[in-house]
Amino acid sequence: MLLYAQTPARRNRQILADLIAVVLIAAAVWFAVAVHDAIMLLAEPGRKVESSGESLATALGDAGETASDVPLVGDLLKRPFQSAADAGTGIADAGQSLQDAVSQVATLATVVLIVFPVAFVLLLWLPPRLRWIRRSATVRRLLDAPGGADLLALRALTGPPGDLLAIPAPPGGLADAWRRGDQQVVAALSEIALRRAGLRP
């Protein structure tokens, strides 16, 4: 199975198309990662809020524990500190929720920015490449089969006429020579069919 044409012009076009596809896919991935990183910067306030809330909750919790050691009124003094510590924990949770939301948006944006461009590039590039690989394998099998050269010659006769001008026309024309089984004409025509497919004779 051939991945690239054997004729230089077509092979160069295929290699160029492959390189362009790879560069476009790499650019889409790079851009998606850059967007992800930019969106994740929005989570920084959430991290600060979470850190501040945790620090506040810890400090107020410690103050409440210290206040609870006061004789007689310790439990009464601890309650306001505990309530404030709970509020600090709520602030920390809000900061974490903000980070989670930003992370989900960043992930979704990254997936969308990778999947759609890559799918678009693959739909434009992959089917023609696979068709050529399949067609070249078919042409090769046809050439190796009994009577394959005749079929390739017929294919050349029914294709674009420009390439046929390079073959000296025998009396009666190329089609008549093909019908008569002129081996020289059949070989020349099958060579044209192979070249059109990007293959060497």
PDB file of C-alpha atoms in Angstrom:
ATOM      1  CA  MET A   1       0.000   0.000   0.000  1.00  0.00           C
ATOM      2  CA  LEU A   2       1.410   3.330  -1.095  1.00  0.00           C
ATOM      3  CA  LEU A   3       0.887   6.368   1.116  1.00  0.00           C
ATOM      4  CA  TYR A   4       2.376   8.827  -1.378  1.00  0.00           C
ATOM      5  CA  ALA A   5       2.428   9.095  -5.146  1.00  0.00           C
ATOM      6  CA  GLN A   6       5.458   7.910  -7.067  1.00  0.00           C
ATOM      7  CA  THR A   7       5.430  10.864  -9.450  1.00  0.00           C
ATOM      8  CA  PRO A   8       7.249  13.900  -8.009  1.00  0.00           C
ATOM      9  CA  ALA A   9       4.637  16.574  -8.725  1.00  0.00           C
ATOM     10  CA  ARG A  10       1.739  14.721  -7.114  1.00  0.00           C
ATOM     11  CA  ARG A  11       3.905  13.452  -4.256  1.00  0.00           C
ATOM     12  CA  ASN A  12       5.024  17.010  -3.471  1.00  0.00           C
ATOM     13  CA  ARG A  13       1.398  18.200  -3.447  1.00  0.00           C
ATOM     14  CA  GLN A  14       0.426  15.359  -1.108  1.00  0.00           C
ATOM     15  CA  ILE A  15       3.302  16.084   1.269  1.00  0.00           C
ATOM     16  CA  LEU A  16       2.441  19.798   1.246  1.00  0.00           C
ATOM     17  CA  ALA A  17      -1.231  19.017   1.996  1.00  0.00           C
ATOM     18  CA  ASP A  18      -0.196  16.709   4.857  1.00  0.00           C
ATOM     19  CA  LEU A  19       2.105  19.360   6.325  1.00  0.00           C
ATOM     20  CA  ILE A  20      -0.613  22.017   6.096  1.00  0.00           C
ATOM     21  CA  ALA A  21      -3.095  19.680   7.825  1.00  0.00           C
ATOM     22  CA  VAL A  22      -0.626  18.908  10.633  1.00  0.00           C
ATOM     23  CA  VAL A  23       0.223  22.615  11.093  1.00  0.00           C
ATOM     24  CA  LEU A  24      -3.472  23.583  11.197  1.00  0.00           C
ATOM     25  CA  ILE A  25      -4.246  20.878  13.761  1.00  0.00           C
ATOM     26  CA  ALA A  26      -1.242  21.889  15.893  1.00  0.00           C
ATOM     27  CA  ALA A  27      -2.277  25.556  15.652  1.00  0.00           C
ATOM     28  CA  ALA A  28      -5.837  24.698  16.741  1.00  0.00           C
ATOM     29  CA  VAL A  29      -4.534  22.772  19.759  1.00  0.00           C
ATOM     30  CA  TRP A  30      -2.092  25.548  20.681  1.00  0.00           C
ATOM     31  CA  PHE A  31      -4.808  28.196  20.409  1.00  0.00           C
ATOM     32  CA  ALA A  32      -7.231  26.107  22.484  1.00  0.00           C
ATOM     33  CA  VAL A  33      -4.621  25.645  25.223  1.00  0.00           C
ATOM     34  CA  ALA A  34      -3.849  29.390  25.186  1.00  0.00           C
ATOM     35  CA  VAL A  35      -7.563  30.197  25.539  1.00  0.00           C
ATOM     36  CA  HIS A  36      -7.830  27.664  28.382  1.00  0.00           C
ATOM     37  CA  ASP A  37      -4.943  29.321  30.222  1.00  0.00           C
ATOM     38  CA  ALA A  38      -6.444  32.786  29.662  1.00  0.00           C
ATOM     39  CA  ILE A  39      -9.836  31.713  30.999  1.00  0.00           C
ATOM     40  CA  MET A  40      -8.213  30.038  34.009  1.00  0.00           C
ATOM     41  CA  LEU A  41      -6.785  33.442  34.990  1.00  0.00           C
ATOM     42  CA  LEU A  42     -10.366  34.362  35.888  1.00  0.00           C
ATOM     43  CA  ALA A  43     -10.229  31.722  38.637  1.00  0.00           C
ATOM     44  CA  GLU A  44      -7.542  33.688  40.504  1.00  0.00           C
ATOM     45  CA  PRO A  45     -10.075  35.860  42.410  1.00  0.00           C
ATOM     46  CA  GLY A  46     -11.851  32.643  43.414  1.00  0.00           C
ATOM     47  CA  ARG A  47      -8.595  31.244  44.786  1.00  0.00           C
ATOM     48  CA  LYS A  48      -8.009  34.446  46.763  1.00  0.00           C
ATOM     49  CA  VAL A  49     -11.563  34.413  48.120  1.00  0.00           C
ATOM     50  CA  GLU A  50     -11.206  30.750  49.096  1.00  0.00           C
ATOM     51  CA  SER A  51      -7.861  31.381  50.786  1.00  0.00           C
ATOM     52  CA  SER A  52      -9.195  34.445  52.621  1.00  0.00           C
ATOM     53  CA  GLY A  53     -12.337  32.597  53.704  1.00  0.00           C
ATOM     54  CA  GLU A  54     -10.330  29.660  55.016  1.00  0.00           C
ATOM     55  CA  SER A  55      -7.943  31.978  56.895  1.00  0.00           C
ATOM     56  CA  LEU A  56     -10.846  33.914  58.378  1.00  0.00           C
ATOM     57  CA  ALA A  57     -12.673  30.716  59.396  1.00  0.00           C
ATOM     58  CA  THR A  58      -9.515  29.309  60.999  1.00  0.00           C
ATOM     59  CA  ALA A  59      -8.747  32.561  62.887  1.00  0.00           C
ATOM     60  CA  LEU A  60     -12.321  32.944  64.149  1.00  0.00           C
ATOM     61  CA  GLY A  61     -12.485  29.269  65.082  1.00  0.00           C
ATOM     62  CA  ASP A  62      -9.283  29.623  67.089  1.00  0.00           C
ATOM     63  CA  ALA A  63     -10.627  32.797  68.730  1.00  0.00           C
ATOM     64  CA  GLY A  64     -13.827  30.954  69.624  1.00  0.00           C
ATOM     65  CA  GLU A  65     -11.866  28.099  71.176  1.00  0.00           C
ATOM     66  CA  THR A  66      -9.843  30.619  73.181  1.00  0.00           C
ATOM     67  CA  ALA A  67     -13.022  32.439  74.257  1.00  0.00           C
ATOM     68  CA  SER A  68     -14.592  29.181  75.379  1.00  0.00           C
ATOM     69  CA  ASP A  69     -11.895  28.910  78.045  1.00  0.00           C
ATOM     70  CA  VAL A  70     -13.277  32.017  79.803  1.00  0.00           C
ATOM     71  CA  PRO A  71     -15.015  30.819  83.007  1.00  0.00           C
ATOM     72  CA  LEU A  72     -18.822  31.021  83.143  1.00  0.00           C
ATOM     73  CA  VAL A  73     -19.362  32.909  79.866  1.00  0.00           C
ATOM     74  CA  GLY A  74     -17.050  30.867  77.623  1.00  0.00           C
ATOM     75  CA  ASP A  75     -19.838  29.117  75.716  1.00  0.00           C
ATOM     76  CA  LEU A  76     -21.676  32.398  75.203  1.00  0.00           C
ATOM     77  CA  LEU A  77     -18.530  34.055  73.857  1.00  0.00           C
ATOM     78  CA  LYS A  78     -17.728  31.110  71.581  1.00  0.00           C
ATOM     79  CA  ARG A  79     -21.054  31.181  69.700  1.00  0.00           C
ATOM     80  CA  PRO A  80     -20.539  34.480  67.814  1.00  0.00           C
ATOM     81  CA  PHE A  81     -17.019  33.438  66.847  1.00  0.00           C
ATOM     82  CA  GLN A  82     -18.313  30.047  65.642  1.00  0.00           C
ATOM     83  CA  SER A  83     -21.032  31.725  63.573  1.00  0.00           C
ATOM     84  CA  ALA A  84     -18.468  34.060  62.031  1.00  0.00           C
ATOM     85  CA  ALA A  85     -16.166  31.087  61.346  1.00  0.00           C
ATOM     86  CA  ASP A  86     -19.040  29.329  59.559  1.00  0.00           C
ATOM     87  CA  ALA A  87     -19.551  32.457  57.463  1.00  0.00           C
ATOM     88  CA  GLY A  88     -15.821  32.369  56.598  1.00  0.00           C
ATOM     89  CA  THR A  89     -16.216  28.754  55.500  1.00  0.00           C
ATOM     90  CA  GLY A  90     -19.155  29.834  53.315  1.00  0.00           C
ATOM     91  CA  ILE A  91     -16.944  32.483  51.712  1.00  0.00           C
ATOM     92  CA  ALA A  92     -14.267  29.853  51.059  1.00  0.00           C
ATOM     93  CA  ASP A  93     -16.911  27.577  49.478  1.00  0.00           C
ATOM     94  CA  ALA A  94     -18.056  30.433  47.252  1.00  0.00           C
ATOM     95  CA  GLY A  95     -14.468  30.949  46.111  1.00  0.00           C
ATOM     96  CA  GLN A  96     -14.157  27.232  45.326  1.00  0.00           C
ATOM     97  CA  SER A  97     -17.465  27.299  43.407  1.00  0.00           C
ATOM     98  CA  LEU A  98     -16.174  30.206  41.315  1.00  0.00           C
ATOM     99  CA  GLN A  99     -13.007  28.245  40.507  1.00  0.00           C
ATOM    100  CA  ASP A 100     -15.041  25.170  39.547  1.00  0.00           C
ATOM    101  CA  ALA A 101     -17.274  27.232  37.247  1.00  0.00           C
ATOM    102  CA  VAL A 102     -14.289  28.874  35.559  1.00  0.00           C
ATOM    103  CA  SER A 103     -12.583  25.486  35.161  1.00  0.00           C
ATOM    104  CA  GLN A 104     -15.683  23.999  33.517  1.00  0.00           C
ATOM    105  CA  VAL A 105     -15.954  26.930  31.094  1.00  0.00           C
ATOM    106  CA  ALA A 106     -12.241  26.669  30.263  1.00  0.00           C
ATOM    107  CA  THR A 107     -12.506  22.920  29.647  1.00  0.00           C
ATOM    108  CA  LEU A 108     -15.598  23.301  27.463  1.00  0.00           C
ATOM    109  CA  ALA A 109     -14.001  26.097  25.444  1.00  0.00           C
ATOM    110  CA  THR A 110     -10.847  24.010  24.967  1.00  0.00           C
ATOM    111  CA  VAL A 111     -12.799  20.980  23.764  1.00  0.00           C
ATOM    112  CA  VAL A 112     -14.864  23.072  21.330  1.00  0.00           C
ATOM    113  CA  LEU A 113     -11.807  24.921  20.006  1.00  0.00           C
ATOM    114  CA  ILE A 114     -10.007  21.626  19.376  1.00  0.00           C
ATOM    115  CA  VAL A 115     -12.807  19.361  18.148  1.00  0.00           C
ATOM    116  CA  PHE A 116     -14.425  21.639  15.548  1.00  0.00           C
ATOM    117  CA  PRO A 117     -11.281  22.908  13.758  1.00  0.00           C
ATOM    118  CA  VAL A 118      -9.623  19.466  13.833  1.00  0.00           C
ATOM    119  CA  ALA A 119     -12.803  17.799  12.523  1.00  0.00           C
ATOM    120  CA  PHE A 120     -13.037  20.441   9.757  1.00  0.00           C
ATOM    121  CA  VAL A 121      -9.402  19.905   8.717  1.00  0.00           C
ATOM    122  CA  LEU A 122      -9.783  16.113   8.792  1.00  0.00           C
ATOM    123  CA  LEU A 123     -12.971  16.257   6.702  1.00  0.00           C
ATOM    124  CA  LEU A 124     -11.210  18.335   4.051  1.00  0.00           C
ATOM    125  CA  TRP A 125      -7.899  16.476   4.055  1.00  0.00           C
ATOM    126  CA  LEU A 126      -8.433  12.838   5.026  1.00  0.00           C
ATOM    127  CA  PRO A 127     -11.087  11.637   2.508  1.00  0.00           C
ATOM    128  CA  PRO A 128      -9.064  12.680  -0.584  1.00  0.00           C
ATOM    129  CA  ARG A 129      -5.923  11.052   0.880  1.00  0.00           C
ATOM    130  CA  LEU A 130      -7.750   7.818   1.643  1.00  0.00           C
ATOM    131  CA  ARG A 131      -9.414   7.858  -1.797  1.00  0.00           C
ATOM    132  CA  TRP A 132      -6.023   8.219  -3.485  1.00  0.00           C
ATOM    133  CA  ILE A 133      -4.504   5.399  -1.410  1.00  0.00           C
ATOM    134  CA  ARG A 134      -7.425   3.123  -2.275  1.00  0.00           C
ATOM    135  CA  ARG A 135      -7.428   4.157  -5.963  1.00  0.00           C
ATOM    136  CA  SER A 136      -3.663   3.690  -6.335  1.00  0.00           C
ATOM    137  CA  ALA A 137      -3.915   0.197  -4.823  1.00  0.00           C
ATOM    138  CA  THR A 138      -6.755  -0.622  -7.245  1.00  0.00           C
ATOM    139  CA  VAL A 139      -4.784   0.648 -10.247  1.00  0.00           C
ATOM    140  CA  ARG A 140      -1.731  -1.366  -9.157  1.00  0.00           C
ATOM    141  CA  ARG A 141      -3.815  -4.543  -8.796  1.00  0.00           C
ATOM    142  CA  LEU A 142      -5.405  -3.847 -12.168  1.00  0.00           C
ATOM    143  CA  LEU A 143      -1.996  -3.490 -13.821  1.00  0.00           C
ATOM    144  CA  ASP A 144      -0.827  -6.817 -12.377  1.00  0.00           C
ATOM    145  CA  ALA A 145      -4.020  -8.653 -13.391  1.00  0.00           C
ATOM    146  CA  PRO A 146      -4.344 -10.413 -16.764  1.00  0.00           C
ATOM    147  CA  GLY A 147      -5.526  -7.874 -19.319  1.00  0.00           C
ATOM    148  CA  GLY A 148      -4.969  -5.077 -16.828  1.00  0.00           C
ATOM    149  CA  ALA A 149      -2.833  -3.043 -19.209  1.00  0.00           C
ATOM    150  CA  ASP A 150      -5.704  -3.077 -21.751  1.00  0.00           C
ATOM    151  CA  LEU A 151      -8.134  -1.785 -19.124  1.00  0.00           C
ATOM    152  CA  LEU A 152      -5.710   0.941 -18.081  1.00  0.00           C
ATOM    153  CA  ALA A 153      -5.276   1.883 -21.727  1.00  0.00           C
ATOM    154  CA  LEU A 154      -9.059   2.143 -22.054  1.00  0.00           C
ATOM    155  CA  ARG A 155      -9.105   4.315 -18.946  1.00  0.00           C
ATOM    156  CA  ALA A 156      -6.528   6.618 -20.534  1.00  0.00           C
ATOM    157  CA  LEU A 157      -8.605   6.820 -23.740  1.00  0.00           C
ATOM    158  CA  THR A 158     -11.733   7.837 -21.834  1.00  0.00           C
ATOM    159  CA  GLY A 159      -9.923  10.388 -19.643  1.00  0.00           C
ATOM    160  CA  PRO A 160      -8.790  13.955 -20.424  1.00  0.00           C
ATOM    161  CA  PRO A 161      -7.482  14.067 -23.990  1.00  0.00           C
ATOM    162  CA  GLY A 162      -4.510  16.370 -23.356  1.00  0.00           C
ATOM    163  CA  ASP A 163      -2.082  13.589 -22.372  1.00  0.00           C
ATOM    164  CA  LEU A 164      -2.964  11.557 -25.473  1.00  0.00           C
ATOM    165  CA  LEU A 165      -1.310  14.132 -27.743  1.00  0.00           C
ATOM    166  CA  ALA A 166       2.108  12.885 -26.572  1.00  0.00           C
ATOM    167  CA  ILE A 167       1.509   9.494 -28.233  1.00  0.00           C
ATOM    168  CA  PRO A 168       2.179   9.317 -31.976  1.00  0.00           C
ATOM    169  CA  ALA A 169      -1.200   8.480 -33.529  1.00  0.00           C
ATOM    170  CA  PRO A 170      -1.042   5.351 -35.706  1.00  0.00           C
ATOM    171  CA  PRO A 171      -3.188   5.032 -38.842  1.00  0.00           C
ATOM    172  CA  GLY A 172      -6.819   4.797 -37.755  1.00  0.00           C
ATOM    173  CA  GLY A 173      -6.164   6.579 -34.450  1.00  0.00           C
ATOM    174  CA  LEU A 174      -5.386   5.483 -30.911  1.00  0.00           C
ATOM    175  CA  ALA A 175      -8.805   3.942 -30.252  1.00  0.00           C
ATOM    176  CA  ASP A 176      -8.516   1.739 -33.332  1.00  0.00           C
ATOM    177  CA  ALA A 177      -4.974   0.692 -32.355  1.00  0.00           C
ATOM    178  CA  TRP A 178      -6.241  -0.184 -28.865  1.00  0.00           C
ATOM    179  CA  ARG A 179      -9.101  -2.264 -30.358  1.00  0.00           C
ATOM    180  CA  ARG A 180      -6.589  -4.099 -32.555  1.00  0.00           C
ATOM    181  CA  GLY A 181      -4.456  -4.827 -29.473  1.00  0.00           C
ATOM    182  CA  ASP A 182      -1.406  -2.834 -30.642  1.00  0.00           C
ATOM    183  CA  GLN A 183       0.941  -3.576 -27.727  1.00  0.00           C
ATOM    184  CA  GLN A 184       3.005  -0.435 -28.202  1.00  0.00           C
ATOM    185  CA  VAL A 185      -0.085   1.789 -28.072  1.00  0.00           C
ATOM    186  CA  VAL A 186      -1.571  -0.199 -25.165  1.00  0.00           C
ATOM    187  CA  ALA A 187       1.675   0.179 -23.201  1.00  0.00           C
ATOM    188  CA  ALA A 188       1.831   3.928 -23.909  1.00  0.00           C
ATOM    189  CA  LEU A 189      -1.816   4.416 -22.932  1.00  0.00           C
ATOM    190  CA  SER A 190      -1.480   2.358 -19.738  1.00  0.00           C
ATOM    191  CA  GLU A 191       1.575   4.427 -18.820  1.00  0.00           C
ATOM    192  CA  ILE A 192      -0.560   7.577 -19.161  1.00  0.00           C
ATOM    193  CA  ALA A 193      -3.233   6.055 -16.877  1.00  0.00           C
ATOM    194  CA  LEU A 194      -0.573   5.211 -14.293  1.00  0.00           C
ATOM    195  CA  ARG A 195       0.918   8.703 -14.422  1.00  0.00           C
ATOM    196  CA  ARG A 196      -2.534  10.230 -13.956  1.00  0.00           C
ATOM    197  CA  ALA A 197      -2.885   8.105 -10.816  1.00  0.00           C
ATOM    198  CA  GLY A 198       0.540   9.269  -9.611  1.00  0.00           C
ATOM    199  CA  LEU A 199       2.207   5.909 -10.189  1.00  0.00           C
ATOM    200  CA  ARG A 200       5.288   4.856 -12.093  1.00  0.00           C
ATOM    201  CA  PRO A 201       4.918   2.228 -14.836  1.00  0.00           C
TER     202      PRO A 201
END
